[in-house]
Coordinates of C-alpha atoms and ligand atoms in Angstrom, one line a residue:
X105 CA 17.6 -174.0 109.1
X106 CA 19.7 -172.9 106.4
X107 CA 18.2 -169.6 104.8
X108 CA 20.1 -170.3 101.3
X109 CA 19.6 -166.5 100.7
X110 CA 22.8 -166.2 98.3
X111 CA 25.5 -163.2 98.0
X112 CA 25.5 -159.6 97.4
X113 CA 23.3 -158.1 96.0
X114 CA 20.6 -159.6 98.3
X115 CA 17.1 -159.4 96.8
X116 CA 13.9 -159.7 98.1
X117 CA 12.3 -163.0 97.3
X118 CA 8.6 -163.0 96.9
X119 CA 6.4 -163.8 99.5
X120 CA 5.2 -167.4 99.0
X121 CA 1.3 -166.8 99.6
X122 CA -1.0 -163.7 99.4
X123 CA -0.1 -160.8 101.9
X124 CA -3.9 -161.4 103.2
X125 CA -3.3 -165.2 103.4
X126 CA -2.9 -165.5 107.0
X127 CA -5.8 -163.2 108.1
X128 CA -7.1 -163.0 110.5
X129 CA -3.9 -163.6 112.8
X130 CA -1.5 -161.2 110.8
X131 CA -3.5 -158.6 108.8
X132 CA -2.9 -157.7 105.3
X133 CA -1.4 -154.2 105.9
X134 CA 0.8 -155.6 108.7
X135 CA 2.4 -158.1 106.3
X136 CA 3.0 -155.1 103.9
X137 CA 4.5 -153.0 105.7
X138 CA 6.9 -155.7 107.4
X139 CA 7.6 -157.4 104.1
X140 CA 7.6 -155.1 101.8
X141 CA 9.0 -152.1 104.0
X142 CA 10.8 -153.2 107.1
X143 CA 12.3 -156.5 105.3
X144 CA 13.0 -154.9 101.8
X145 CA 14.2 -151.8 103.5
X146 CA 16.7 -154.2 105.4
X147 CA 17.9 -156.0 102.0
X148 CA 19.0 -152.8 100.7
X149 CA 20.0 -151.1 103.1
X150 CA 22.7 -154.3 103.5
X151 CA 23.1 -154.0 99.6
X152 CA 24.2 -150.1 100.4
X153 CA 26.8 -151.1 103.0
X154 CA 28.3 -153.8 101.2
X155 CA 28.7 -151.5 98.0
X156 CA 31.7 -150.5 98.8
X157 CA 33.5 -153.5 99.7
X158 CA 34.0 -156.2 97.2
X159 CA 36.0 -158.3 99.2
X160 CA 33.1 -158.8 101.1
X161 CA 30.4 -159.5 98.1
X162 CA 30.9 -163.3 97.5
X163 CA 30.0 -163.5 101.4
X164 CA 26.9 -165.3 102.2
X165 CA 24.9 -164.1 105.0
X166 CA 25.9 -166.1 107.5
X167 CA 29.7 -166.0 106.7
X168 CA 28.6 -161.7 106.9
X169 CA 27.3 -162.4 110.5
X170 CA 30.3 -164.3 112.0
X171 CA 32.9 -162.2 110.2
X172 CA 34.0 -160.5 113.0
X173 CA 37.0 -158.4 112.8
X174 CA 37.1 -158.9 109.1
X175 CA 34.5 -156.7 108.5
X176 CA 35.8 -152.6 107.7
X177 CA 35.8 -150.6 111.4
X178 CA 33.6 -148.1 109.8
X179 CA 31.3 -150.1 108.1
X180 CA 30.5 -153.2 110.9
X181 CA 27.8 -152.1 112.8
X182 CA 25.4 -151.1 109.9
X183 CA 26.8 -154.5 108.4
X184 CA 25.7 -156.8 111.0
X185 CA 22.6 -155.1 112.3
X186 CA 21.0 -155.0 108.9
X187 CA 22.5 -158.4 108.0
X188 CA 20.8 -159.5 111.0
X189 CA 17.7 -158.2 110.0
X190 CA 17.4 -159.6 106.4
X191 CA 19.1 -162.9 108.3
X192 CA 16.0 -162.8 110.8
X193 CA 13.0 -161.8 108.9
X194 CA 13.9 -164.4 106.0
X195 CA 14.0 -167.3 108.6
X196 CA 10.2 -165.7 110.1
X197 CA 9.0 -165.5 106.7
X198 CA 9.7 -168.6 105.7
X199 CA 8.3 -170.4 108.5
X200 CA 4.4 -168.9 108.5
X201 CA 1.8 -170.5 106.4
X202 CA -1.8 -169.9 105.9
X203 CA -3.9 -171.5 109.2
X204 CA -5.7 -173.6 106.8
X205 CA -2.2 -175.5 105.5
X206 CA -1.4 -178.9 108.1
X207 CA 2.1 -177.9 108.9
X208 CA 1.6 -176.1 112.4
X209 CA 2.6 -178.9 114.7
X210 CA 6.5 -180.7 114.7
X211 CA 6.8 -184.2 113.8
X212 CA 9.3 -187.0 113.6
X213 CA 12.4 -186.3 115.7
X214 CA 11.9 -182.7 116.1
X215 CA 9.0 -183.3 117.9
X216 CA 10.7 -186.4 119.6
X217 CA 13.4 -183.5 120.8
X218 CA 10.5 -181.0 122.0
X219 CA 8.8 -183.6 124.0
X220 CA 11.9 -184.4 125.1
X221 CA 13.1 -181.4 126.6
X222 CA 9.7 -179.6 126.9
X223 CA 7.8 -182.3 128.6
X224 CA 5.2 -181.9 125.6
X225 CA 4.4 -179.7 123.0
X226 CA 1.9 -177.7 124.8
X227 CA 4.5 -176.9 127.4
X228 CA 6.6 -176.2 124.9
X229 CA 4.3 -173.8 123.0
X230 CA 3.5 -172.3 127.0
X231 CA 7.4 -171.9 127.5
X232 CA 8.0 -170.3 124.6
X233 CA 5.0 -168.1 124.8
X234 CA 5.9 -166.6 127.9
X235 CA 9.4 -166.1 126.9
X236 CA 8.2 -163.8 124.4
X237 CA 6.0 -161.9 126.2
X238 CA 8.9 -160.9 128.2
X239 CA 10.8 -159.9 125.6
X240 CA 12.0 -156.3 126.6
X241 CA 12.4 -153.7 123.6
X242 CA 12.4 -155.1 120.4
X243 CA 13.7 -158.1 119.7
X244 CA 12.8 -162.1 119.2
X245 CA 12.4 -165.0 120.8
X246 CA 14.3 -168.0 119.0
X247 CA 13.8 -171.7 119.3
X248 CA 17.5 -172.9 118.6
X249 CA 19.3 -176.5 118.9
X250 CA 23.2 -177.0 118.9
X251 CA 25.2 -178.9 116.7
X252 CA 24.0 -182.4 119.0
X253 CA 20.3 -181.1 119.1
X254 CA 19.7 -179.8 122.5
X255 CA 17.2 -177.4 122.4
X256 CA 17.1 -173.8 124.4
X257 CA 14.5 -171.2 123.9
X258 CA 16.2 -167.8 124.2
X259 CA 15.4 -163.7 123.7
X260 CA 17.5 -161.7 121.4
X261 CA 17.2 -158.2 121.1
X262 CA 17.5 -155.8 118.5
X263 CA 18.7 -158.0 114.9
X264 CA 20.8 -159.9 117.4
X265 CA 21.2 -163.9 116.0
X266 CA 22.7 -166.7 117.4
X267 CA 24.5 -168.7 114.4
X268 CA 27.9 -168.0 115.6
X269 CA 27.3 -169.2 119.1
X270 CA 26.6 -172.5 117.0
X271 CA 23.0 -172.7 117.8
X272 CA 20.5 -173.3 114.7
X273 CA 17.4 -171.7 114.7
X274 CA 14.1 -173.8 114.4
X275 CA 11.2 -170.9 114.9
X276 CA 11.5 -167.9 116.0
X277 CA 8.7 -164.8 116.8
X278 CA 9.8 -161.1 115.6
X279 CA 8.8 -159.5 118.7
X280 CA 9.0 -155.9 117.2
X281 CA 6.4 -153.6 117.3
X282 CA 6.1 -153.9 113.7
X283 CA 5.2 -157.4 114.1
X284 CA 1.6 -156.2 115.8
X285 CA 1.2 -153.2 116.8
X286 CA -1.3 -151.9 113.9
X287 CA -3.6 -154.8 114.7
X288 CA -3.0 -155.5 118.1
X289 CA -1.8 -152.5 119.7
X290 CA -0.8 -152.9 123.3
X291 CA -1.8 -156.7 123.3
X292 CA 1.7 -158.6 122.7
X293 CA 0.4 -161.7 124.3
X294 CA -2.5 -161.8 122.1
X295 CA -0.4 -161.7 119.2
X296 CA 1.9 -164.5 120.2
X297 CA -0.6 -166.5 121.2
X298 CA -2.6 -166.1 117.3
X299 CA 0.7 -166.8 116.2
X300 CA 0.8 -170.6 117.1
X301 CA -2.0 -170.8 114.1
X302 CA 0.8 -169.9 111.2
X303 CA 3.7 -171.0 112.4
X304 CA 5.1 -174.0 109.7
X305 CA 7.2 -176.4 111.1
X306 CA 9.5 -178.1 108.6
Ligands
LIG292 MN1 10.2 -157.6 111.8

């Protein structure tokens, strides 16, 4: 899932329905502050550690992320973690929809895959689920497939990403606090399981 997100400066895009669009599973005041203060903040806080470097500007995201030791000694780590973040929260926001859209269930051959490997799509969703309820720390749990389509659920933590192990990511769940906690508190599983209802599979 390519994010297409262009070069430096990165900018925010806008958030393709209303911020209370997908009540009652994310409430309005949770999808402000993620998108327009944990996501934005992310975006520019990139912006701030790219200033500097020009030969690194014409750099998409993804050639950011799997730069390696091209990247300034003194400026990688604040690179990579927040181009991980805007990398991240672009792909999760641009895979939820408002419950009442039909796009919350695979078709075709990605759903050919998941039966394939999953048993079903229920088992799926159930292997999945539980995979990020065990997410320690903050982090996410990402559906990925390699470059022949095998398919692997797996946890990242932190704004980890797996693009330069070559594995693509299909969904994936922001298991921050951020994510839930004003709404849901304490009660991860609850929010992953509400999830399911805007997830849009392309
Ligand atoms: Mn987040």
């Amino acid at each position: 899932m390519p994010t297409e997100f262009g070069t430096y400066p990165f900018e925010l895009p806008p958030l393709p329905f209303a911020y209370d669009a997908l009540e009652p599973y994310i409430d309005e005041e949770t999808m402000r502050y993620h998108y327009d203060g944990h996501f934005a903040t992310y975006i520019r806080k990139l912006n701030t550690a790219l200033e500097p470097y020009a030969f690194l500007q014409n750099m998409s995201l993804e050639e950011l992320l799997c730069a390696g030791s091209t990247l300034p000694e003194d400026a990688y780590e604040d690179i990579l973690k927040n181009a991980g973040g805007v990398y991240n929260h672009a792909l999760f926001f641009s895979i939820l929809a408002p419950a009442s859209e039909s796009v919350h269930e695979p078709d075709g051959k990605l759903l050919e895959a998941i039966e394939g490997f999953y048993g079903s799509f229920e088992h799926f969703k159930e292997t999945f689920s539980k995979s990020a309820a065990d997410v320690f720390g903050s982090g996410w749990t990402v559906l990925v497939s390699d470059s022949i389509g095998n398919l692997d659920i797996r946890n990242v933590a932190n704004q980890d990403v797996l693009l330069c192990e070559g594995l693509e990511p299909v969904i994936l769940f922001d298991i921050w606090e951020h994510a839930y906690y004003l709404k849901y508190k304490n009660d991860r599983v609850q929010f992953i399981d509400n999830l399911w209802n805007v997830i849009r599979f392309k």
